[in-house]
Short mmCIF file of N, CA, C and O in Angstrom, two decimals:
data_model
loop_
_atom_site.label_atom_id
_atom_site.label_comp_id
_atom_site.label_asym_id
_atom_site.label_seq_id
_atom_site.Cartn_x
_atom_site.Cartn_y
_atom_site.Cartn_z
N ASN A 51 -31.37 48.26 -132.66
CA ASN A 51 -31.04 47.51 -133.85
C ASN A 51 -32.29 46.73 -134.27
O ASN A 51 -32.87 46.01 -133.48
N GLN A 52 -32.67 46.90 -135.53
CA GLN A 52 -33.92 46.31 -136.03
C GLN A 52 -33.89 44.79 -136.01
O GLN A 52 -34.87 44.16 -135.64
N ALA A 53 -32.79 44.18 -136.37
CA ALA A 53 -32.70 42.71 -136.39
C ALA A 53 -32.96 42.15 -134.99
O ALA A 53 -33.66 41.15 -134.83
N GLN A 54 -32.40 42.78 -133.99
CA GLN A 54 -32.59 42.33 -132.62
C GLN A 54 -34.03 42.56 -132.17
O GLN A 54 -34.62 41.72 -131.51
N GLU A 55 -34.62 43.69 -132.57
CA GLU A 55 -35.98 44.02 -132.18
C GLU A 55 -36.98 43.02 -132.76
O GLU A 55 -37.96 42.66 -132.13
N LEU A 56 -36.76 42.55 -133.98
CA LEU A 56 -37.68 41.63 -134.64
C LEU A 56 -37.40 40.18 -134.30
O LEU A 56 -38.17 39.30 -134.63
N SER A 57 -36.31 39.90 -133.65
CA SER A 57 -35.89 38.53 -133.36
C SER A 57 -36.56 38.00 -132.11
O SER A 57 -36.91 38.73 -131.20
N TRP A 58 -36.71 36.66 -132.07
CA TRP A 58 -37.19 35.99 -130.87
C TRP A 58 -36.04 35.76 -129.90
O TRP A 58 -36.25 35.37 -128.77
N ASP A 59 -34.81 35.96 -130.36
CA ASP A 59 -33.64 35.75 -129.52
C ASP A 59 -33.51 36.94 -128.57
O ASP A 59 -32.99 37.98 -128.91
N GLU A 60 -34.00 36.75 -127.37
CA GLU A 60 -34.02 37.84 -126.39
C GLU A 60 -33.04 37.58 -125.26
O GLU A 60 -32.77 36.44 -124.91
N LYS A 61 -32.56 38.66 -124.69
CA LYS A 61 -31.71 38.54 -123.51
C LYS A 61 -32.54 38.10 -122.30
O LYS A 61 -32.06 37.43 -121.42
N GLU A 62 -33.80 38.51 -122.29
CA GLU A 62 -34.72 38.09 -121.24
C GLU A 62 -36.04 37.67 -121.87
O GLU A 62 -36.42 38.17 -122.92
N LYS A 63 -36.69 36.72 -121.25
CA LYS A 63 -37.94 36.20 -121.79
C LYS A 63 -39.08 37.17 -121.50
O LYS A 63 -39.35 37.49 -120.34
N LYS A 64 -39.73 37.65 -122.57
CA LYS A 64 -40.80 38.63 -122.43
C LYS A 64 -42.14 38.12 -122.96
O LYS A 64 -43.16 38.71 -122.70
N HIS A 65 -42.11 37.05 -123.76
CA HIS A 65 -43.32 36.50 -124.39
C HIS A 65 -43.93 35.41 -123.52
O HIS A 65 -43.27 34.43 -123.20
N VAL A 66 -45.21 35.59 -123.18
CA VAL A 66 -45.91 34.65 -122.31
C VAL A 66 -47.13 34.10 -123.05
O VAL A 66 -47.81 34.83 -123.76
N ILE A 67 -47.37 32.82 -122.86
CA ILE A 67 -48.56 32.16 -123.40
C ILE A 67 -49.44 31.74 -122.23
O ILE A 67 -48.95 31.19 -121.25
N ILE A 68 -50.73 32.02 -122.34
CA ILE A 68 -51.69 31.56 -121.34
C ILE A 68 -52.73 30.71 -122.08
O ILE A 68 -53.33 31.17 -123.04
N LYS A 69 -52.89 29.48 -121.62
CA LYS A 69 -53.89 28.58 -122.21
C LYS A 69 -55.08 28.44 -121.27
O LYS A 69 -54.95 28.60 -120.06
N ASN A 70 -56.23 28.10 -121.85
CA ASN A 70 -57.49 27.86 -121.13
C ASN A 70 -58.16 29.14 -120.66
O ASN A 70 -58.96 29.12 -119.72
N MET A 71 -57.89 30.25 -121.34
CA MET A 71 -58.52 31.52 -120.98
C MET A 71 -59.98 31.57 -121.45
O MET A 71 -60.77 32.34 -120.92
N PHE A 72 -60.33 30.77 -122.45
CA PHE A 72 -61.67 30.79 -123.01
C PHE A 72 -61.87 29.52 -123.83
O PHE A 72 -60.93 28.77 -124.07
N HIS A 73 -63.09 29.32 -124.27
CA HIS A 73 -63.37 28.30 -125.28
C HIS A 73 -64.08 29.05 -126.41
O HIS A 73 -64.91 29.92 -126.15
N PRO A 74 -63.73 28.75 -127.66
CA PRO A 74 -64.33 29.48 -128.78
C PRO A 74 -65.86 29.52 -128.74
O PRO A 74 -66.46 30.51 -129.18
N SER A 75 -66.50 28.51 -128.20
CA SER A 75 -67.97 28.49 -128.14
C SER A 75 -68.54 29.63 -127.30
O SER A 75 -69.70 30.01 -127.47
N GLU A 76 -67.72 30.20 -126.42
CA GLU A 76 -68.19 31.31 -125.59
C GLU A 76 -68.49 32.55 -126.42
O GLU A 76 -69.23 33.43 -125.99
N SER A 77 -67.94 32.61 -127.62
CA SER A 77 -68.14 33.78 -128.48
C SER A 77 -69.38 33.66 -129.36
O SER A 77 -69.77 34.62 -130.01
N TYR A 78 -70.01 32.49 -129.38
CA TYR A 78 -71.09 32.24 -130.33
C TYR A 78 -72.28 33.17 -130.18
O TYR A 78 -72.94 33.50 -131.15
N SER A 79 -72.60 33.56 -128.97
CA SER A 79 -73.76 34.43 -128.77
C SER A 79 -73.39 35.86 -128.41
O SER A 79 -74.26 36.65 -128.06
N ASP A 80 -72.11 36.19 -128.52
CA ASP A 80 -71.66 37.54 -128.18
C ASP A 80 -70.60 38.00 -129.18
O ASP A 80 -69.45 37.59 -129.09
N PRO A 81 -70.98 38.86 -130.10
CA PRO A 81 -70.01 39.29 -131.11
C PRO A 81 -68.84 40.10 -130.54
O PRO A 81 -67.81 40.23 -131.18
N ASP A 82 -69.00 40.63 -129.33
CA ASP A 82 -67.95 41.42 -128.70
C ASP A 82 -67.10 40.60 -127.73
O ASP A 82 -66.25 41.16 -127.04
N PHE A 83 -67.34 39.29 -127.66
CA PHE A 83 -66.67 38.45 -126.67
C PHE A 83 -65.15 38.63 -126.68
O PHE A 83 -64.55 38.86 -125.64
N TYR A 84 -64.54 38.51 -127.85
CA TYR A 84 -63.07 38.56 -127.90
C TYR A 84 -62.53 39.95 -127.57
O TYR A 84 -61.50 40.08 -126.91
N GLN A 85 -63.23 40.97 -128.00
CA GLN A 85 -62.81 42.34 -127.69
C GLN A 85 -62.88 42.60 -126.19
O GLN A 85 -61.96 43.16 -125.60
N VAL A 86 -63.96 42.16 -125.56
CA VAL A 86 -64.12 42.32 -124.11
C VAL A 86 -63.06 41.51 -123.37
O VAL A 86 -62.43 42.00 -122.42
N LEU A 87 -62.84 40.26 -123.82
CA LEU A 87 -61.83 39.41 -123.19
C LEU A 87 -60.45 40.06 -123.27
O LEU A 87 -59.72 40.13 -122.28
N GLU A 88 -60.10 40.55 -124.45
CA GLU A 88 -58.80 41.19 -124.63
C GLU A 88 -58.65 42.40 -123.71
O GLU A 88 -57.60 42.58 -123.08
N THR A 89 -59.69 43.21 -123.60
CA THR A 89 -59.65 44.38 -122.72
C THR A 89 -59.46 43.97 -121.27
O THR A 89 -58.64 44.55 -120.55
N GLU A 90 -60.20 42.94 -120.84
CA GLU A 90 -60.08 42.47 -119.45
C GLU A 90 -58.69 41.92 -119.15
O GLU A 90 -58.12 42.19 -118.09
N ILE A 91 -58.14 41.16 -120.08
CA ILE A 91 -56.80 40.61 -119.88
C ILE A 91 -55.77 41.72 -119.83
O ILE A 91 -54.88 41.72 -118.97
N LEU A 92 -55.88 42.68 -120.73
CA LEU A 92 -54.94 43.80 -120.76
C LEU A 92 -54.99 44.59 -119.46
O LEU A 92 -53.94 44.97 -118.92
N GLU A 93 -56.20 44.84 -118.95
CA GLU A 93 -56.34 45.56 -117.68
C GLU A 93 -55.60 44.87 -116.55
O GLU A 93 -55.01 45.52 -115.69
N GLU A 94 -55.63 43.53 -116.53
CA GLU A 94 -54.93 42.77 -115.49
C GLU A 94 -53.43 42.70 -115.77
O GLU A 94 -52.61 42.82 -114.86
N ALA A 95 -53.06 42.52 -117.03
CA ALA A 95 -51.65 42.36 -117.39
C ALA A 95 -50.83 43.61 -117.08
O ALA A 95 -49.69 43.51 -116.62
N VAL A 96 -51.39 44.79 -117.32
CA VAL A 96 -50.62 46.02 -117.09
C VAL A 96 -50.34 46.23 -115.60
O VAL A 96 -49.44 47.00 -115.25
N LYS A 97 -51.06 45.54 -114.74
CA LYS A 97 -50.76 45.62 -113.31
C LYS A 97 -49.43 44.95 -112.99
O LYS A 97 -48.82 45.22 -111.96
N LEU A 98 -48.98 44.06 -113.89
CA LEU A 98 -47.72 43.35 -113.70
C LEU A 98 -46.55 44.07 -114.35
O LEU A 98 -45.40 43.82 -114.02
N GLY A 99 -46.86 44.94 -115.31
CA GLY A 99 -45.82 45.68 -116.03
C GLY A 99 -46.35 46.11 -117.38
O GLY A 99 -47.42 45.68 -117.82
N ALA A 100 -45.58 46.95 -118.06
CA ALA A 100 -46.01 47.47 -119.36
C ALA A 100 -46.14 46.33 -120.37
O ALA A 100 -45.30 45.44 -120.43
N VAL A 101 -47.22 46.38 -121.15
CA VAL A 101 -47.49 45.37 -122.17
C VAL A 101 -47.16 45.95 -123.54
O VAL A 101 -47.63 47.02 -123.90
N HIS A 102 -46.36 45.20 -124.30
CA HIS A 102 -46.01 45.60 -125.67
C HIS A 102 -47.13 45.19 -126.63
O HIS A 102 -47.60 46.01 -127.41
N THR A 103 -47.56 43.93 -126.58
CA THR A 103 -48.66 43.44 -127.42
C THR A 103 -49.42 42.34 -126.68
O THR A 103 -48.88 41.67 -125.81
N LEU A 104 -50.67 42.19 -127.09
CA LEU A 104 -51.52 41.14 -126.56
C LEU A 104 -52.32 40.57 -127.73
O LEU A 104 -52.87 41.32 -128.52
N LYS A 105 -52.37 39.24 -127.84
CA LYS A 105 -53.06 38.59 -128.95
C LYS A 105 -53.92 37.46 -128.41
O LYS A 105 -53.43 36.58 -127.71
N VAL A 106 -55.22 37.49 -128.74
CA VAL A 106 -56.14 36.40 -128.43
C VAL A 106 -56.26 35.55 -129.69
O VAL A 106 -56.63 36.08 -130.74
N PHE A 107 -55.94 34.29 -129.61
CA PHE A 107 -56.04 33.39 -130.76
C PHE A 107 -57.47 32.84 -130.79
O PHE A 107 -57.77 31.79 -130.21
N GLU A 108 -58.33 33.57 -131.48
CA GLU A 108 -59.78 33.43 -131.38
C GLU A 108 -60.35 32.03 -131.58
O GLU A 108 -61.28 31.67 -130.90
N HIS A 109 -59.87 31.27 -132.51
CA HIS A 109 -60.48 29.97 -132.80
C HIS A 109 -59.69 28.80 -132.22
O HIS A 109 -60.00 27.65 -132.48
N ASN A 110 -58.69 29.11 -131.43
CA ASN A 110 -57.88 28.05 -130.84
C ASN A 110 -58.67 27.35 -129.74
O ASN A 110 -59.09 27.98 -128.77
N PRO A 111 -58.89 26.04 -129.87
CA PRO A 111 -59.69 25.32 -128.87
C PRO A 111 -59.04 25.24 -127.49
O PRO A 111 -59.70 24.90 -126.51
N GLU A 112 -57.75 25.59 -127.42
CA GLU A 112 -57.07 25.60 -126.11
C GLU A 112 -57.19 26.96 -125.42
O GLU A 112 -56.64 27.15 -124.35
N GLY A 113 -57.91 27.89 -126.03
CA GLY A 113 -58.13 29.20 -125.41
C GLY A 113 -56.85 29.97 -125.17
O GLY A 113 -56.59 30.45 -124.07
N VAL A 114 -56.04 30.13 -126.22
CA VAL A 114 -54.69 30.68 -126.09
C VAL A 114 -54.67 32.21 -126.23
O VAL A 114 -55.28 32.79 -127.13
N VAL A 115 -53.90 32.82 -125.32
CA VAL A 115 -53.62 34.25 -125.35
C VAL A 115 -52.11 34.41 -125.25
O VAL A 115 -51.47 33.72 -124.46
N ALA A 116 -51.56 35.31 -126.07
CA ALA A 116 -50.12 35.62 -126.01
C ALA A 116 -49.95 37.06 -125.56
O ALA A 116 -50.67 37.95 -126.02
N ILE A 117 -49.01 37.26 -124.66
CA ILE A 117 -48.71 38.60 -124.17
C ILE A 117 -47.21 38.82 -124.28
O ILE A 117 -46.42 37.98 -123.83
N LYS A 118 -46.82 39.94 -124.87
CA LYS A 118 -45.42 40.33 -124.85
C LYS A 118 -45.30 41.54 -123.93
O LYS A 118 -45.90 42.58 -124.16
N PHE A 119 -44.55 41.34 -122.86
CA PHE A 119 -44.31 42.42 -121.90
C PHE A 119 -43.08 43.21 -122.30
O PHE A 119 -42.24 42.75 -123.07
N GLU A 120 -42.97 44.40 -121.77
CA GLU A 120 -41.80 45.25 -122.06
C GLU A 120 -40.55 44.73 -121.34
O GLU A 120 -39.44 44.97 -121.80
N THR A 121 -40.76 44.04 -120.22
CA THR A 121 -39.61 43.53 -119.46
C THR A 121 -39.78 42.05 -119.12
O THR A 121 -40.91 41.55 -119.01
N GLY A 122 -38.67 41.40 -118.93
CA GLY A 122 -38.69 40.01 -118.50
C GLY A 122 -39.26 39.86 -117.10
O GLY A 122 -39.88 38.84 -116.78
N ARG A 123 -39.05 40.85 -116.27
CA ARG A 123 -39.56 40.80 -114.90
C ARG A 123 -41.09 40.74 -114.89
O ARG A 123 -41.69 39.98 -114.14
N ALA A 124 -41.73 41.54 -115.74
CA ALA A 124 -43.19 41.53 -115.83
C ALA A 124 -43.68 40.19 -116.35
O ALA A 124 -44.67 39.65 -115.85
N ALA A 125 -42.99 39.63 -117.33
CA ALA A 125 -43.35 38.32 -117.87
C ALA A 125 -43.22 37.25 -116.79
O ALA A 125 -44.09 36.38 -116.65
N GLU A 126 -42.17 37.32 -116.01
CA GLU A 126 -41.97 36.37 -114.92
C GLU A 126 -43.10 36.47 -113.89
O GLU A 126 -43.62 35.46 -113.42
N LYS A 127 -43.49 37.69 -113.55
CA LYS A 127 -44.60 37.89 -112.61
C LYS A 127 -45.87 37.24 -113.16
O LYS A 127 -46.62 36.61 -112.42
N CYS A 128 -46.10 37.41 -114.46
CA CYS A 128 -47.29 36.84 -115.09
C CYS A 128 -47.29 35.32 -115.00
O CYS A 128 -48.29 34.72 -114.60
N VAL A 129 -46.19 34.70 -115.35
CA VAL A 129 -46.09 33.24 -115.29
C VAL A 129 -46.32 32.76 -113.86
O VAL A 129 -47.10 31.82 -113.62
N ASN A 130 -45.68 33.41 -112.91
CA ASN A 130 -45.81 33.00 -111.51
C ASN A 130 -47.23 33.18 -110.98
O ASN A 130 -47.73 32.36 -110.20
N LEU A 131 -47.89 34.25 -111.40
CA LEU A 131 -49.24 34.55 -110.91
C LEU A 131 -50.31 33.71 -111.59
O LEU A 131 -51.25 33.22 -110.95
N MET A 132 -50.19 33.53 -112.90
CA MET A 132 -51.28 32.92 -113.67
C MET A 132 -51.21 31.40 -113.81
O MET A 132 -52.25 30.76 -113.96
N ASN A 133 -50.04 30.82 -113.77
CA ASN A 133 -49.93 29.37 -113.95
C ASN A 133 -50.62 28.63 -112.81
O ASN A 133 -50.30 28.84 -111.65
N GLY A 134 -51.60 27.80 -113.17
CA GLY A 134 -52.32 27.02 -112.17
C GLY A 134 -53.55 27.72 -111.61
O GLY A 134 -54.37 27.10 -110.94
N ARG A 135 -53.69 29.01 -111.88
CA ARG A 135 -54.84 29.78 -111.40
C ARG A 135 -56.11 29.36 -112.16
O ARG A 135 -56.05 28.92 -113.29
N PHE A 136 -57.26 29.53 -111.54
CA PHE A 136 -58.53 29.21 -112.19
C PHE A 136 -59.16 30.47 -112.75
O PHE A 136 -59.13 31.53 -112.12
N PHE A 137 -59.70 30.36 -113.96
CA PHE A 137 -60.38 31.47 -114.62
C PHE A 137 -61.56 30.89 -115.39
O PHE A 137 -61.39 30.00 -116.21
N GLY A 138 -62.77 31.36 -115.09
CA GLY A 138 -63.95 30.86 -115.78
C GLY A 138 -64.16 29.37 -115.61
O GLY A 138 -64.64 28.70 -116.52
N GLY A 139 -63.75 28.84 -114.45
CA GLY A 139 -63.90 27.42 -114.18
C GLY A 139 -62.83 26.54 -114.82
O GLY A 139 -62.89 25.32 -114.72
N ARG A 140 -61.85 27.15 -115.46
CA ARG A 140 -60.76 26.39 -116.10
C ARG A 140 -59.43 26.71 -115.43
O ARG A 140 -59.18 27.85 -115.06
N GLN A 141 -58.57 25.71 -115.32
CA GLN A 141 -57.25 25.94 -114.76
C GLN A 141 -56.32 26.41 -115.87
O GLN A 141 -56.18 25.77 -116.91
N LEU A 142 -55.68 27.54 -115.64
CA LEU A 142 -54.81 28.13 -116.64
C LEU A 142 -53.44 27.47 -116.67
O LEU A 142 -52.93 27.03 -115.64
N GLU A 143 -52.86 27.45 -117.85
CA GLU A 143 -51.46 27.08 -118.03
C GLU A 143 -50.76 28.34 -118.54
O GLU A 143 -51.19 28.92 -119.52
N CYS A 144 -49.71 28.75 -117.87
CA CYS A 144 -49.00 29.96 -118.26
C CYS A 144 -47.51 29.64 -118.31
O CYS A 144 -46.95 29.10 -117.36
N PHE A 145 -46.89 29.98 -119.44
CA PHE A 145 -45.48 29.65 -119.63
C PHE A 145 -44.87 30.60 -120.66
O PHE A 145 -45.58 31.32 -121.36
N TYR A 146 -43.54 30.58 -120.73
CA TYR A 146 -42.84 31.41 -121.71
C TYR A 146 -43.01 30.81 -123.10
O TYR A 146 -42.96 29.59 -123.28
N TYR A 147 -43.19 31.65 -124.09
CA TYR A 147 -43.34 31.22 -125.48
C TYR A 147 -42.02 30.64 -125.98
O TYR A 147 -40.96 31.20 -125.72
N ASP A 148 -42.12 29.53 -126.70
CA ASP A 148 -40.91 28.86 -127.20
C ASP A 148 -40.35 29.47 -128.48
O ASP A 148 -39.29 29.08 -128.95
N GLY A 149 -41.09 30.41 -129.09
CA GLY A 149 -40.60 31.07 -130.30
C GLY A 149 -40.91 30.31 -131.57
O GLY A 149 -40.58 30.77 -132.67
N PHE A 150 -41.54 29.14 -131.46
CA PHE A 150 -41.78 28.31 -132.63
C PHE A 150 -43.26 27.93 -132.82
O PHE A 150 -43.74 27.87 -133.94
N THR A 151 -43.94 27.63 -131.76
CA THR A 151 -45.30 27.11 -131.85
C THR A 151 -46.23 28.15 -132.45
O THR A 151 -46.22 29.31 -132.05
N ASN A 152 -47.03 27.71 -133.42
CA ASN A 152 -48.03 28.57 -134.05
C ASN A 152 -49.39 28.24 -133.44
O ASN A 152 -49.90 27.15 -133.63
N PHE A 153 -49.97 29.18 -132.73
CA PHE A 153 -51.24 28.95 -132.05
C PHE A 153 -52.44 29.37 -132.89
O PHE A 153 -53.59 29.20 -132.48
N HIS A 154 -52.20 29.92 -134.08
CA HIS A 154 -53.30 30.34 -134.95
C HIS A 154 -54.06 29.13 -135.46
O HIS A 154 -53.47 28.16 -135.92
N VAL A 155 -55.39 29.18 -135.37
CA VAL A 155 -56.26 28.12 -135.85
C VAL A 155 -57.37 28.77 -136.67
O VAL A 155 -58.01 29.72 -136.19
N GLU A 156 -57.58 28.27 -137.89
CA GLU A 156 -58.69 28.76 -138.71
C GLU A 156 -59.99 28.21 -138.16
O GLU A 156 -60.04 27.07 -137.68
N GLU A 157 -61.04 28.98 -138.25
CA GLU A 157 -62.35 28.50 -137.82
C GLU A 157 -62.83 27.44 -138.81
O GLU A 157 -62.81 27.65 -140.02
N SER A 158 -63.27 26.31 -138.29
CA SER A 158 -63.78 25.24 -139.15
C SER A 158 -65.16 25.62 -139.69
O SER A 158 -65.87 26.44 -139.09
N GLU A 159 -65.55 25.02 -140.79
CA GLU A 159 -66.87 25.25 -141.36
C GLU A 159 -67.95 24.85 -140.36
O GLU A 159 -68.94 25.55 -140.19
N GLU A 160 -67.74 23.70 -139.69
CA GLU A 160 -68.71 23.22 -138.70
C GLU A 160 -68.87 24.23 -137.56
O GLU A 160 -69.98 24.57 -137.17
N SER A 161 -67.76 24.72 -137.06
CA SER A 161 -67.79 25.70 -135.98
C SER A 161 -68.48 26.98 -136.43
O SER A 161 -69.27 27.58 -135.68
N LYS A 162 -68.21 27.40 -137.64
CA LYS A 162 -68.82 28.62 -138.17
C LYS A 162 -70.34 28.46 -138.27
O LYS A 162 -71.08 29.37 -137.90
N LEU A 163 -70.80 27.30 -138.75
CA LEU A 163 -72.24 27.05 -138.86
C LEU A 163 -72.92 27.05 -137.48
O LEU A 163 -73.99 27.63 -137.31
N VAL A 164 -72.28 26.41 -136.50
CA VAL A 164 -72.83 26.38 -135.15
C VAL A 164 -72.88 27.79 -134.58
O VAL A 164 -73.89 28.21 -134.00
N ARG A 165 -71.79 28.54 -134.75
CA ARG A 165 -71.74 29.93 -134.25
C ARG A 165 -72.84 30.77 -134.87
O ARG A 165 -73.54 31.51 -134.18
N GLU A 166 -73.02 30.67 -136.18
CA GLU A 166 -74.04 31.45 -136.87
C GLU A 166 -75.44 31.06 -136.41
O GLU A 166 -76.30 31.92 -136.21
N LYS A 167 -75.68 29.76 -136.20
CA LYS A 167 -76.98 29.28 -135.73
C LYS A 167 -77.27 29.82 -134.34
O LYS A 167 -78.38 30.30 -134.06
N MET A 168 -76.27 29.77 -133.46
CA MET A 168 -76.46 30.25 -132.09
C MET A 168 -76.66 31.76 -132.06
O MET A 168 -77.46 32.27 -131.28
N TRP A 169 -75.95 32.48 -132.91
CA TRP A 169 -76.08 33.94 -132.94
C TRP A 169 -77.47 34.33 -133.44
O TRP A 169 -78.13 35.21 -132.89
N THR A 170 -77.95 33.63 -134.47
CA THR A 170 -79.29 33.89 -134.99
C THR A 170 -80.33 33.62 -133.91
O THR A 170 -81.25 34.43 -133.71
N ALA A 171 -80.18 32.49 -133.21
CA ALA A 171 -81.12 32.16 -132.14
C ALA A 171 -81.07 33.21 -131.03
O ALA A 171 -82.10 33.61 -130.49
N HIS A 172 -79.88 33.68 -130.72
CA HIS A 172 -79.71 34.71 -129.70
C HIS A 172 -80.47 35.98 -130.11
O HIS A 172 -81.17 36.59 -129.29
N LEU A 173 -80.31 36.37 -131.37
CA LEU A 173 -80.98 37.58 -131.86
C LEU A 173 -82.51 37.42 -131.82
O LEU A 173 -83.23 38.39 -131.60
N GLU A 174 -82.96 36.21 -132.03
CA GLU A 174 -84.40 35.93 -132.03
C GLU A 174 -84.93 35.58 -130.65
O GLU A 174 -86.10 35.29 -130.49
N GLY A 175 -84.04 35.57 -129.65
CA GLY A 175 -84.44 35.30 -128.27
C GLY A 175 -84.78 33.86 -127.98
O GLY A 175 -85.55 33.57 -127.08
N GLN A 176 -84.18 32.95 -128.73
CA GLN A 176 -84.44 31.53 -128.54
C GLN A 176 -83.30 30.86 -127.80
O GLN A 176 -82.19 31.36 -127.80
N GLN A 177 -83.60 29.71 -127.22
CA GLN A 177 -82.59 28.89 -126.57
C GLN A 177 -82.25 27.73 -127.49
O GLN A 177 -83.14 27.11 -128.04
N ILE A 178 -80.97 27.43 -127.65
CA ILE A 178 -80.52 26.28 -128.43
C ILE A 178 -80.07 25.21 -127.44
O ILE A 178 -79.28 25.47 -126.55
N SER A 179 -80.57 23.99 -127.61
CA SER A 179 -80.15 22.91 -126.70
C SER A 179 -79.03 22.12 -127.30
O SER A 179 -78.74 22.14 -128.43
#
């Protein structure tokens, strides 16, 4: 049934949020950062169960990633495994999505200027302090 498929009202919780997976500044000198990150997360997530979708919220300062698993059991494994774990020197927060919070953040003009400056310096082989 299409209404049920599109609804957040699930019989079992399948949507997981992981915070602190990255900081947007990590992408400033690597244009492939988010693509590589998404691939790495997906490779680990499928070990817990089939993944329906995975979304990296690129400009979110909390480093948010959303994963929808095919089963509630896989989502539960993810929450149990990832919550409190350290990744890239940051402690992860992993929990079930509440169905309401919007994690999308537009890139600020200031952030865009810093990113462009760092990328240009990277291409020119310079260090930015």
